[in-house]
Coordinates of C-alpha atoms in Angstrom, one line a residue:
Chain Y
M1 CA 10.3 8.9 51.2
D2 CA 14.1 9.2 51.0
W3 CA 14.6 12.1 48.5
S4 CA 18.4 11.7 48.8
L5 CA 18.0 8.9 46.1
L6 CA 17.5 11.6 43.5
Q7 CA 21.1 12.8 44.1
Y8 CA 22.5 9.4 42.8
G9 CA 23.9 9.2 39.3
F10 CA 21.8 5.9 38.5
M11 CA 18.7 7.8 39.4
H12 CA 19.7 10.7 37.1
K13 CA 20.2 8.2 34.2
A14 CA 16.8 6.3 35.1
L15 CA 14.9 9.7 35.0
L16 CA 16.6 10.7 31.7
A17 CA 15.8 7.0 30.3
G18 CA 12.2 7.6 31.5
L19 CA 11.9 11.1 29.7
L20 CA 13.4 9.9 26.4
G21 CA 11.9 6.6 26.3
G22 CA 8.6 8.0 27.4
I23 CA 8.6 10.6 24.6
A24 CA 9.7 8.0 21.9
C25 CA 7.2 5.5 22.9
A26 CA 4.4 8.1 23.2
L27 CA 5.1 9.6 19.7
T28 CA 5.0 6.1 18.1
G29 CA 2.0 5.1 20.2
V30 CA -0.1 8.0 18.8
L31 CA 0.8 6.8 15.3
V32 CA -0.2 3.2 16.1
V33 CA -3.4 4.2 18.1
T34 CA -4.8 6.7 15.6
M35 CA -4.1 4.1 12.6
R36 CA -5.6 1.4 14.7
I37 CA -2.6 -0.8 14.0
S38 CA -1.9 -2.0 17.5
A39 CA -1.5 -5.6 16.5
I40 CA 1.2 -4.6 14.0
G41 CA 2.9 -2.6 16.8
I42 CA 3.0 -5.5 19.1
C43 CA 4.4 -7.6 16.3
V44 CA 7.2 -5.1 15.7
A45 CA 7.9 -5.0 19.5
H46 CA 8.3 -8.7 19.7
A47 CA 10.6 -8.8 16.8
A48 CA 12.9 -6.3 18.5
F49 CA 12.7 -8.6 21.6
A50 CA 13.6 -11.7 19.7
G51 CA 16.5 -9.7 17.9
A52 CA 17.8 -8.5 21.3
L53 CA 17.9 -12.1 22.6
L54 CA 19.6 -13.3 19.4
G55 CA 22.2 -10.6 20.0
I56 CA 22.8 -11.9 23.4
L57 CA 23.1 -15.4 22.4
L58 CA 25.7 -14.6 19.7
G59 CA 27.5 -12.3 21.9
A60 CA 26.8 -9.1 19.8
G61 CA 24.9 -7.4 22.4
P62 CA 21.1 -6.7 22.2
L63 CA 20.7 -3.4 20.7
G64 CA 22.1 -3.8 17.2
P65 CA 20.2 -7.0 16.5
A66 CA 17.1 -5.5 18.1
F67 CA 17.1 -2.6 15.5
L68 CA 17.7 -4.9 12.7
T69 CA 15.0 -7.5 13.4
S70 CA 12.4 -4.8 14.3
F71 CA 13.2 -3.0 10.9
L72 CA 13.1 -6.2 9.0
V73 CA 9.7 -7.2 10.5
A74 CA 8.4 -3.6 9.8
G75 CA 9.7 -4.0 6.2
I76 CA 7.9 -7.3 5.9
L77 CA 4.7 -6.3 7.6
G78 CA 4.1 -3.1 5.5
P79 CA 4.1 -4.5 2.1
L80 CA 2.3 -7.9 3.2
T81 CA -0.5 -6.3 5.0
D82 CA -1.1 -4.0 1.9
K83 CA -1.4 -6.9 -0.4
A84 CA -5.0 -7.4 -1.4
D85 CA -4.7 -11.2 -1.4
V86 CA -3.4 -11.7 2.0
A87 CA -5.5 -11.1 5.2
P88 CA -3.6 -8.5 7.2
D89 CA -4.7 -10.1 10.5
T90 CA -3.2 -13.5 9.4
V91 CA 0.2 -12.0 8.4
V92 CA 0.5 -10.2 11.7
G93 CA -0.6 -13.3 13.8
I94 CA 1.9 -15.5 11.9
L95 CA 4.7 -13.1 12.4
F96 CA 3.9 -12.4 15.9
S97 CA 3.8 -16.1 16.9
T98 CA 7.1 -16.6 14.8
M99 CA 8.9 -13.7 16.9
L100 CA 7.6 -15.2 20.1
G101 CA 8.8 -18.6 19.2
L102 CA 12.1 -17.4 18.1
A103 CA 12.5 -15.4 21.3
F104 CA 11.9 -18.4 23.5
L105 CA 14.1 -20.6 21.2
F106 CA 17.0 -18.1 21.7
L107 CA 16.3 -17.9 25.5
G108 CA 16.4 -21.7 25.6
L109 CA 19.6 -22.0 23.7
M110 CA 21.4 -19.8 26.3
T111 CA 23.7 -21.3 28.8
G112 CA 24.5 -19.8 32.3
P113 CA 22.5 -17.5 34.5
R114 CA 20.7 -15.6 31.5
T115 CA 20.5 -12.3 33.6
E116 CA 20.9 -10.0 30.9
A117 CA 18.3 -11.9 28.7
L118 CA 15.9 -12.0 31.6
D119 CA 16.4 -8.3 32.2
L120 CA 15.0 -7.7 28.7
F121 CA 11.6 -9.2 29.8
W122 CA 10.9 -6.6 32.4
G123 CA 13.6 -3.9 31.8
S124 CA 16.0 -2.3 34.1
I125 CA 15.6 1.4 34.0
L126 CA 17.6 1.8 37.1
T127 CA 20.7 0.2 35.5
A128 CA 20.4 2.3 32.3
T129 CA 23.8 3.3 30.9
W130 CA 25.0 6.5 29.2
F131 CA 25.1 4.5 26.1
D132 CA 21.5 3.5 26.5
I133 CA 20.6 7.1 26.9
K134 CA 22.5 8.2 23.9
V135 CA 20.7 5.7 21.8
L136 CA 17.3 6.9 23.2
A137 CA 18.3 10.5 22.8
A138 CA 19.2 9.9 19.2
V139 CA 16.0 8.0 18.3
T140 CA 13.7 10.4 20.2
A141 CA 15.4 13.5 18.5
A142 CA 15.0 11.8 15.1
L143 CA 11.3 11.0 15.8
L144 CA 10.7 14.6 16.9
L145 CA 12.5 15.9 13.8
G146 CA 10.5 13.7 11.4
L147 CA 7.2 14.8 13.2
A148 CA 8.0 18.4 12.7
L149 CA 9.1 18.1 9.1
F150 CA 6.4 15.9 7.9
F151 CA 3.5 16.6 10.1
K152 CA 1.1 17.4 7.4
E153 CA 1.9 14.2 5.6
I154 CA 1.7 12.3 8.8
Q155 CA -1.7 13.8 9.8
A156 CA -3.1 13.0 6.3
V157 CA -2.0 9.4 6.5
L158 CA -2.9 8.9 10.0
C159 CA -6.6 10.2 9.5
H160 CA -7.3 9.0 6.0
R161 CA -4.5 7.1 4.3
A162 CA -6.5 6.3 1.2
V163 CA -7.4 10.1 0.7
A164 CA -3.8 11.1 1.3
L165 CA -2.6 8.6 -1.5
A166 CA -5.4 9.9 -3.7
V167 CA -4.2 13.5 -3.5
G168 CA -0.7 12.6 -4.2
V169 CA 0.9 12.4 -0.8
P170 CA 3.6 9.6 -0.9
A171 CA 1.2 7.8 1.7
T172 CA 2.7 4.2 1.3
L173 CA 6.2 5.7 2.0
V174 CA 4.9 7.7 5.2
Y175 CA 3.1 4.5 6.4
Y176 CA 6.2 2.4 6.2
A177 CA 8.3 5.0 7.8
M178 CA 5.9 5.0 10.7
L179 CA 6.2 1.3 11.1
F180 CA 10.1 1.7 11.1
S181 CA 9.8 4.4 13.7
V182 CA 7.7 2.0 15.9
G183 CA 10.6 -0.5 15.5
A184 CA 13.2 2.1 16.4
A185 CA 11.4 3.4 19.5
V186 CA 10.9 -0.2 20.8
A187 CA 14.4 -1.3 20.1
A188 CA 15.9 1.9 21.8
S189 CA 13.7 1.5 24.9
L190 CA 13.9 -2.4 25.3
R191 CA 16.7 -2.4 27.9
S192 CA 15.2 0.2 30.1
I193 CA 11.5 -0.5 29.8
G194 CA 11.5 -4.3 29.1
G195 CA 10.2 -6.4 26.1
L196 CA 6.9 -7.4 28.0
L197 CA 6.1 -4.0 29.3
I198 CA 7.3 -1.8 26.5
Y199 CA 4.0 -2.1 24.7
G200 CA 2.0 -0.6 27.6
L201 CA 4.1 2.5 27.4
I202 CA 3.4 2.8 23.7
I203 CA -0.3 2.1 23.7
N204 CA -1.6 3.5 27.1
P205 CA -0.5 7.1 27.1
A206 CA -1.4 7.5 23.4
A207 CA -4.7 5.9 23.9
A208 CA -5.3 8.2 26.9
A209 CA -4.5 11.3 25.0
Y210 CA -6.7 10.1 22.1
Q211 CA -9.6 10.3 24.5
L212 CA -9.0 13.9 25.5
S213 CA -8.6 15.9 22.2
Y214 CA -9.6 16.3 18.5
S215 CA -6.5 18.0 17.8
L216 CA -3.5 15.8 16.7
K217 CA -1.0 18.1 17.9
R218 CA -2.6 18.2 21.3
I219 CA -2.7 14.4 21.4
F220 CA 1.1 14.1 20.7
V221 CA 1.8 16.6 23.5
L222 CA -0.6 14.9 25.9
A223 CA 0.7 11.5 25.0
C224 CA 4.3 12.7 25.9
L225 CA 3.3 14.2 29.2
F226 CA 1.4 10.9 30.2
A227 CA 4.3 8.8 29.1
V228 CA 7.1 10.8 30.9
G229 CA 4.6 11.2 33.9
S230 CA 4.0 7.4 34.0
S231 CA 7.9 6.7 33.8
W232 CA 8.9 9.2 36.4
G233 CA 5.8 8.4 38.6
G234 CA 6.3 4.8 38.1
L235 CA 10.1 5.1 39.0
L236 CA 9.4 6.9 42.2
L237 CA 6.7 4.4 43.2
A238 CA 8.8 1.6 42.5
T239 CA 11.6 3.1 44.7
V240 CA 9.2 3.8 47.5
L241 CA 7.4 0.5 47.5
D242 CA 10.5 -1.5 46.5
V243 CA 8.8 -3.3 43.5
P244 CA 9.9 -3.5 39.8
A245 CA 10.1 -0.1 38.0
G246 CA 8.9 -1.3 34.7
A247 CA 5.7 -2.9 36.2
M248 CA 4.8 0.4 38.1
I249 CA 5.5 2.4 35.0
V250 CA 3.0 0.5 32.8
L251 CA 0.4 0.1 35.7
L252 CA 0.5 4.0 36.2
S253 CA 0.1 4.5 32.6
T254 CA -3.0 2.1 32.6
G255 CA -4.4 4.1 35.5
I256 CA -4.0 7.3 33.3
F257 CA -5.9 5.6 30.6
V258 CA -8.7 4.8 32.7
A259 CA -9.1 8.1 34.2
A260 CA -8.9 9.8 30.6
T261 CA -11.6 7.4 29.5
L262 CA -13.9 8.3 32.4
L263 CA -13.3 11.9 32.0
S264 CA -13.2 12.0 28.2
P265 CA -14.9 15.1 26.7
K266 CA -15.4 12.8 23.5
S267 CA -17.6 10.5 25.6
P268 CA -21.2 12.0 25.8
R269 CA -21.8 10.8 29.3
A270 CA -18.5 12.1 30.6
A271 CA -19.0 15.3 28.7
S272 CA -22.4 15.8 30.3
F273 CA -21.0 15.0 33.7
L274 CA -18.1 17.6 33.1
H275 CA -20.5 20.1 32.0
R276 CA -22.7 19.7 35.2
L277 CA -19.5 19.8 37.3
Q278 CA -18.4 23.0 35.6
T279 CA -21.8 24.7 36.0
A280 CA -21.9 23.7 39.6
F281 CA -18.5 25.2 40.4
S282 CA -19.0 28.4 38.3
G283 CA -22.3 29.1 39.9
R284 CA -23.6 30.1 36.2
V285 CA -26.4 28.5 34.5
S286 CA -25.8 27.7 30.8
A287 CA -28.3 28.3 28.0
R288 CA -28.8 24.8 27.5
D289 CA -29.8 24.2 31.1
K290 CA -32.1 27.3 31.1
A291 CA -33.8 25.9 28.0
R292 CA -34.2 22.6 29.8
E293 CA -35.6 24.4 32.9
N294 CA -38.1 26.3 30.7
T295 CA -39.2 23.2 28.9
P296 CA -42.6 22.2 30.5
Chain U
M1 CA -4.0 29.4 -6.7
T2 CA -6.9 29.7 -9.4
P3 CA -9.1 32.7 -8.7
Q4 CA -12.5 31.6 -7.3
G5 CA -14.7 30.3 -10.1
G6 CA -12.2 30.3 -12.7
P7 CA -11.3 27.3 -14.8
H8 CA -8.5 24.9 -13.6
P9 CA -5.3 24.9 -15.6
A10 CA -4.7 22.4 -18.4
P11 CA -0.8 22.7 -18.9
D12 CA -0.2 19.6 -21.1
S13 CA -3.5 18.4 -22.3
A14 CA -3.5 15.8 -25.1
P15 CA -3.3 17.3 -28.5
D16 CA -6.4 15.4 -29.6
G17 CA -8.5 17.0 -26.8
L18 CA -8.8 13.7 -25.0
A19 CA -8.6 13.8 -21.1
V20 CA -8.7 10.0 -20.9
R21 CA -7.9 7.1 -23.3
L22 CA -8.1 3.6 -22.4
D23 CA -7.1 0.9 -25.1
N24 CA -8.0 -2.6 -24.0
V25 CA -7.0 -2.0 -20.5
S26 CA -7.3 -4.8 -17.7
A27 CA -6.8 -4.2 -14.1
A28 CA -6.5 -6.7 -11.2
Y29 CA -6.6 -6.9 -7.4
G30 CA -4.2 -9.6 -6.4
R31 CA -5.0 -12.6 -8.7
H32 CA -8.6 -11.2 -9.3
V33 CA -9.1 -9.5 -12.6
A34 CA -11.8 -6.8 -12.0
M35 CA -11.7 -5.0 -15.3
R36 CA -11.3 -6.6 -18.7
E37 CA -10.0 -5.0 -22.1
V38 CA -11.9 -1.7 -21.4
C39 CA -11.7 0.7 -24.4
L40 CA -12.9 4.2 -23.3
S41 CA -12.2 7.7 -24.0
M42 CA -13.2 11.0 -22.6
R43 CA -13.1 14.6 -24.1
R44 CA -12.0 17.4 -22.0
G45 CA -15.0 18.9 -20.3
E46 CA -17.1 15.8 -20.8
F47 CA -19.4 14.4 -17.9
L48 CA -19.5 10.7 -18.2
G49 CA -21.8 8.6 -16.1
V50 CA -21.1 5.1 -15.4
I51 CA -23.6 2.7 -14.3
G52 CA -23.9 -1.1 -13.9
P53 CA -24.6 -3.9 -11.2
N54 CA -22.4 -4.5 -8.2
G55 CA -19.0 -6.1 -9.2
A56 CA -19.0 -4.6 -12.7
G57 CA -15.6 -2.9 -12.3
K58 CA -16.9 0.6 -12.0
T59 CA -14.8 1.5 -9.0
T60 CA -11.9 -0.3 -10.5
L61 CA -12.3 2.0 -13.6
L62 CA -12.0 5.0 -11.4
T63 CA -8.9 3.6 -9.5
V64 CA -7.2 2.8 -12.8
L65 CA -7.6 6.5 -13.8
N66 CA -6.0 7.9 -10.6
G67 CA -3.3 5.0 -10.7
L68 CA -4.5 3.3 -7.6
A69 CA -5.2 0.0 -9.3
R70 CA -2.8 -2.4 -11.0
I71 CA -3.0 -2.4 -14.8
V72 CA -2.3 -5.9 -16.0
G73 CA -2.9 -5.2 -19.8
G74 CA -3.5 -2.5 -22.3
R75 CA -2.4 1.0 -22.4
A76 CA -4.0 3.9 -20.5
E77 CA -3.4 7.5 -21.1
V78 CA -4.6 10.4 -18.8
L79 CA -4.2 14.1 -19.6
G80 CA -2.0 13.2 -22.5
R81 CA 0.5 11.2 -20.5
P82 CA 0.8 7.3 -20.4
L83 CA -0.3 6.1 -16.9
T84 CA 2.9 4.2 -15.6
P85 CA 4.5 3.9 -12.2
A86 CA 6.8 6.8 -13.2
T87 CA 3.9 9.3 -14.1
V88 CA 1.2 8.2 -11.8
G89 CA 2.4 10.4 -8.7
D90 CA 2.3 13.7 -10.8
L91 CA -0.9 12.7 -12.5
R92 CA -2.7 11.8 -9.2
K93 CA -2.2 15.5 -8.1
R94 CA -4.3 16.6 -11.1
I95 CA -7.1 14.2 -10.5
G96 CA -9.6 14.9 -7.7
Y97 CA -11.1 11.5 -6.4
V98 CA -14.2 11.3 -4.3
A99 CA -14.3 7.7 -2.7
Q100 CA -17.4 6.0 -1.6
L101 CA -18.7 7.0 1.7
Q102 CA -17.0 5.3 4.5
E103 CA -17.5 4.9 8.3
I104 CA -15.1 7.4 10.1
D105 CA -14.1 7.0 13.7
P106 CA -16.0 9.7 15.6
L107 CA -12.9 10.3 17.8
L108 CA -10.5 10.9 14.8
P109 CA -8.4 13.9 15.4
I110 CA -9.1 15.8 12.3
T111 CA -11.7 18.7 11.7
V112 CA -13.5 19.2 8.6
R113 CA -11.2 22.2 7.6
E114 CA -8.0 20.2 8.2
S115 CA -9.5 17.2 6.1
V116 CA -10.3 19.6 3.1
L117 CA -6.9 21.2 3.6
T118 CA -5.3 17.7 2.8
G119 CA -6.4 18.2 -0.8
C120 CA -3.5 20.4 -1.4
F121 CA -0.8 18.5 0.3
G122 CA 0.2 16.5 -2.9
R123 CA 0.7 19.8 -4.9
V124 CA 2.4 21.6 -2.1
G125 CA 4.9 18.7 -1.5
P126 CA 6.8 17.5 1.5
L127 CA 9.0 19.9 3.6
R128 CA 6.8 22.8 2.5
R129 CA 4.2 24.7 4.5
V130 CA 0.7 25.1 3.2
P131 CA 0.5 28.4 1.5
A132 CA -1.9 31.1 2.9
A133 CA -3.6 31.1 -0.5
A134 CA -4.6 27.4 0.0
R135 CA -6.0 28.2 3.4
R136 CA -8.0 31.0 1.9
R137 CA -9.1 28.6 -0.9
T138 CA -10.2 26.1 1.7
D139 CA -12.5 28.5 3.3
E140 CA -13.9 29.6 0.0
L141 CA -14.6 25.9 -1.0
L142 CA -16.1 25.2 2.3
A143 CA -18.5 28.1 1.7
L144 CA -19.2 26.7 -1.8
V145 CA -20.2 23.4 -0.6
G146 CA -22.1 24.6 2.4
L147 CA -20.0 23.7 5.2
T148 CA -18.5 26.9 6.5
E149 CA -20.5 26.4 9.9
L150 CA -19.1 23.0 10.4
A151 CA -15.5 23.8 9.5
R152 CA -14.0 23.3 13.0
R153 CA -16.3 20.2 13.7
P154 CA -14.5 16.7 13.9
L155 CA -14.7 14.9 10.6
G156 CA -16.2 11.6 12.3
H157 CA -19.2 13.9 13.6
L158 CA -20.6 14.7 10.1
S159 CA -23.7 13.1 8.4
G160 CA -23.2 11.1 5.3
G161 CA -24.1 14.0 3.0
E162 CA -21.8 16.4 4.9
K163 CA -18.9 14.0 4.6
Q164 CA -19.4 13.7 0.9
R165 CA -19.4 17.5 0.7
T166 CA -16.1 17.6 2.5
A167 CA -14.7 15.0 0.0
I168 CA -15.9 17.1 -2.8
A169 CA -14.4 20.3 -1.2
R170 CA -11.1 18.4 -0.7
A171 CA -11.0 17.1 -4.3
L172 CA -11.4 20.5 -5.5
L173 CA -8.7 22.1 -3.4
Q174 CA -6.4 19.9 -5.6
E175 CA -7.4 22.1 -8.6
P176 CA -8.1 19.0 -10.5
E177 CA -8.5 18.7 -14.2
I178 CA -10.4 15.5 -13.9
L179 CA -12.9 14.8 -11.1
L180 CA -13.7 11.0 -10.3
L181 CA -16.7 10.4 -8.1
D182 CA -17.5 6.8 -6.7
E183 CA -21.1 6.6 -6.0
P184 CA -21.3 9.9 -4.3
T185 CA -24.9 9.7 -3.4
A186 CA -24.9 6.1 -2.0
A187 CA -26.3 5.6 1.5
L188 CA -27.6 9.2 1.5
D189 CA -31.3 10.3 2.0
W190 CA -33.2 11.6 -0.9
Q191 CA -32.7 15.3 -0.2
A192 CA -29.0 14.9 0.2
Q193 CA -28.7 12.8 -3.0
R194 CA -30.4 15.7 -4.9
G195 CA -28.2 18.2 -3.3
I196 CA -25.0 16.4 -4.0
L197 CA -25.8 15.8 -7.6
A198 CA -26.9 19.5 -8.1
L199 CA -23.6 20.5 -6.5
I200 CA -21.4 18.3 -8.6
Q201 CA -23.2 19.6 -11.9
E202 CA -22.7 23.1 -10.8
L203 CA -19.0 22.6 -10.1
H204 CA -18.3 20.7 -13.3
E205 CA -19.6 23.6 -15.2
R206 CA -18.0 26.2 -13.1
F207 CA -14.4 24.8 -13.1
G208 CA -14.7 23.3 -16.5
L209 CA -13.9 19.9 -15.3
T210 CA -13.7 16.5 -17.0
T211 CA -16.0 14.5 -14.7
L212 CA -16.6 10.8 -14.4
I213 CA -19.3 9.6 -12.0
V214 CA -20.2 6.0 -10.9
T215 CA -23.7 5.9 -9.5
H216 CA -26.7 3.8 -8.9
D217 CA -29.0 6.8 -9.1
L218 CA -30.4 6.0 -12.6
N219 CA -33.2 8.5 -12.4
T220 CA -30.9 11.6 -12.0
L221 CA -27.9 10.4 -14.0
P222 CA -29.1 11.4 -17.4
A223 CA -30.0 14.9 -16.3
V224 CA -26.4 15.7 -15.2
C225 CA -24.3 13.7 -17.7
S226 CA -23.3 14.4 -21.3
R227 CA -22.7 10.7 -21.9
V228 CA -23.4 7.4 -20.1
A229 CA -21.5 4.1 -20.3
Y230 CA -22.7 0.8 -19.1
M231 CA -20.4 -1.6 -17.4
K232 CA -20.9 -5.3 -16.8
A233 CA -18.6 -8.2 -15.6
G234 CA -15.6 -5.9 -16.0
R235 CA -16.3 -4.7 -19.3
V236 CA -17.7 -1.6 -21.0
T237 CA -20.8 -3.1 -22.7
W238 CA -22.3 0.2 -24.1
S239 CA -22.0 4.0 -24.1
G240 CA -24.2 6.6 -25.6
S241 CA -26.4 9.7 -25.0
P242 CA -28.1 10.0 -21.8
R243 CA -31.4 9.9 -23.6
E244 CA -30.5 6.6 -25.3
A245 CA -29.3 5.3 -21.9
V246 CA -32.8 5.4 -20.4
D247 CA -34.1 2.5 -22.3
G248 CA -36.0 -0.3 -20.5
A249 CA -34.7 -3.2 -22.7
R250 CA -31.2 -2.1 -22.6
L251 CA -31.3 -1.5 -18.7
S252 CA -33.1 -4.8 -18.2
A253 CA -30.3 -6.6 -20.0
L254 CA -27.7 -4.7 -18.0
Y255 CA -29.0 -5.5 -14.7
N256 CA -30.7 -8.9 -15.6
I257 CA -34.1 -7.7 -14.1
P258 CA -37.1 -6.3 -15.8
I259 CA -36.8 -2.5 -15.8
H260 CA -39.5 -0.2 -17.1
V261 CA -39.1 3.5 -18.1
V262 CA -42.2 5.7 -17.3
R263 CA -42.5 9.1 -18.7
H264 CA -44.2 11.5 -16.3
G265 CA -44.1 15.3 -15.8
G266 CA -41.9 15.7 -18.7
R267 CA -39.3 13.4 -17.4
D268 CA -38.3 9.6 -17.7
H269 CA -38.6 7.6 -14.6
I270 CA -36.9 4.2 -14.2
I271 CA -38.8 1.7 -12.3
G272 CA -37.0 -1.8 -11.3

């Protein structure tokens, strides 16, 4: 591999975008995976995508409209999915298809080469600008600050929202803030990772981390490591193999998820395998194995 | 925090000694009215049991009291304050709520101790660290409900009875003045049912709580309650002493099936 590539400015920016985008996506991914609201997250991601395309169509640039539409959809989804007389799946399904329809409508209305719009589909981390990185840095810093300041409320809402509400935590407010944070992370990462691939980077690292620990703090840290590892690893693989970086990032994160699931200590089968492996390498015999051996 | 075993504070109790007063209260989920024109009051320290068939509005009654349900008519007063969107946040912190047993994802990243600790988050408030006293109290409550050994276990790995004990410990950490319990013994085996009810009765007396329990366990209810209310089709249809509540004709009318009361070993037994 030609390591001299790492000396170029565009590569520095790409690595920074991978670091910041990875952390932002991983943090919001843990929220989405733990609360099992993946469909809502996908819907918000597509809203950002449609908004970005509208921005390009109107000549306003993709970023501002992406933020606006993702916040708008998050603001609609929260109250609507909480309504007792509307099935949440139906609301999400309708909004998701609407956003997809709008995205293709805006794309169809564009004239000319549509390069900028098509870039939003699969992202272009290698062409990330300093402005993109500043936006990503601001969103990531806000997410980290929010997590640090409100960790106990976030944990309560993530793990049992109804309980959190009953004990006096402003659970609904925290939940809506989580939806907005998904929108912000998606909108900020859209240009670097791509509208079709961003969701892989949100879900996969968080889902992999979720398989490996019962500690929420550790899950946040692991998800960030997996996401940044996927971003940087994918970037390097793409450079070596001369393939699209966004695709490699998401495929690598999928590989990490598969490995985490196979080796998950939360899975009884994997835990038993790991226990046998540990025993074999340590040369010790555990009390459990002794008891098993002594059983006639 | 309150010293172990001491009564919970009652800073602004109603002057008439009532913890709960409902005047013609109706509540709805969406367009469905689940509770209609309910009049009910509870004195401080009272232990009220509510029974009735499925869909009678029993859970709605509990959710009205801790402000989770939408009141569409009448006037509700809890701990001397009208239940309104402006007061509900404060009142909820003073009401412990043990919901019906629910399935919990076994992979959920929260331990039993962390889950109990959640009980004080409302009182502590945002942007504040959980005080050391609350952490000590959590350990005391875990010991009280018999879960010390399981404190570090993931919440989703507990049995039904253990989950209910966790929920009770969590509600007690709130230092509630009112304790609401929604079928705390449902889906539990016989031994766990008896254990949970004995625990609730002990805690009610020890902490001087005002307790409202919704249950289907008709045989045990009279032994733990000071008053029993019947609910049917969203209304409170009768309330009286536990002795009067164990009446075959009355129970038959409530459940629309023949119910017999048999006295055996000095106790009344209800046979459906």
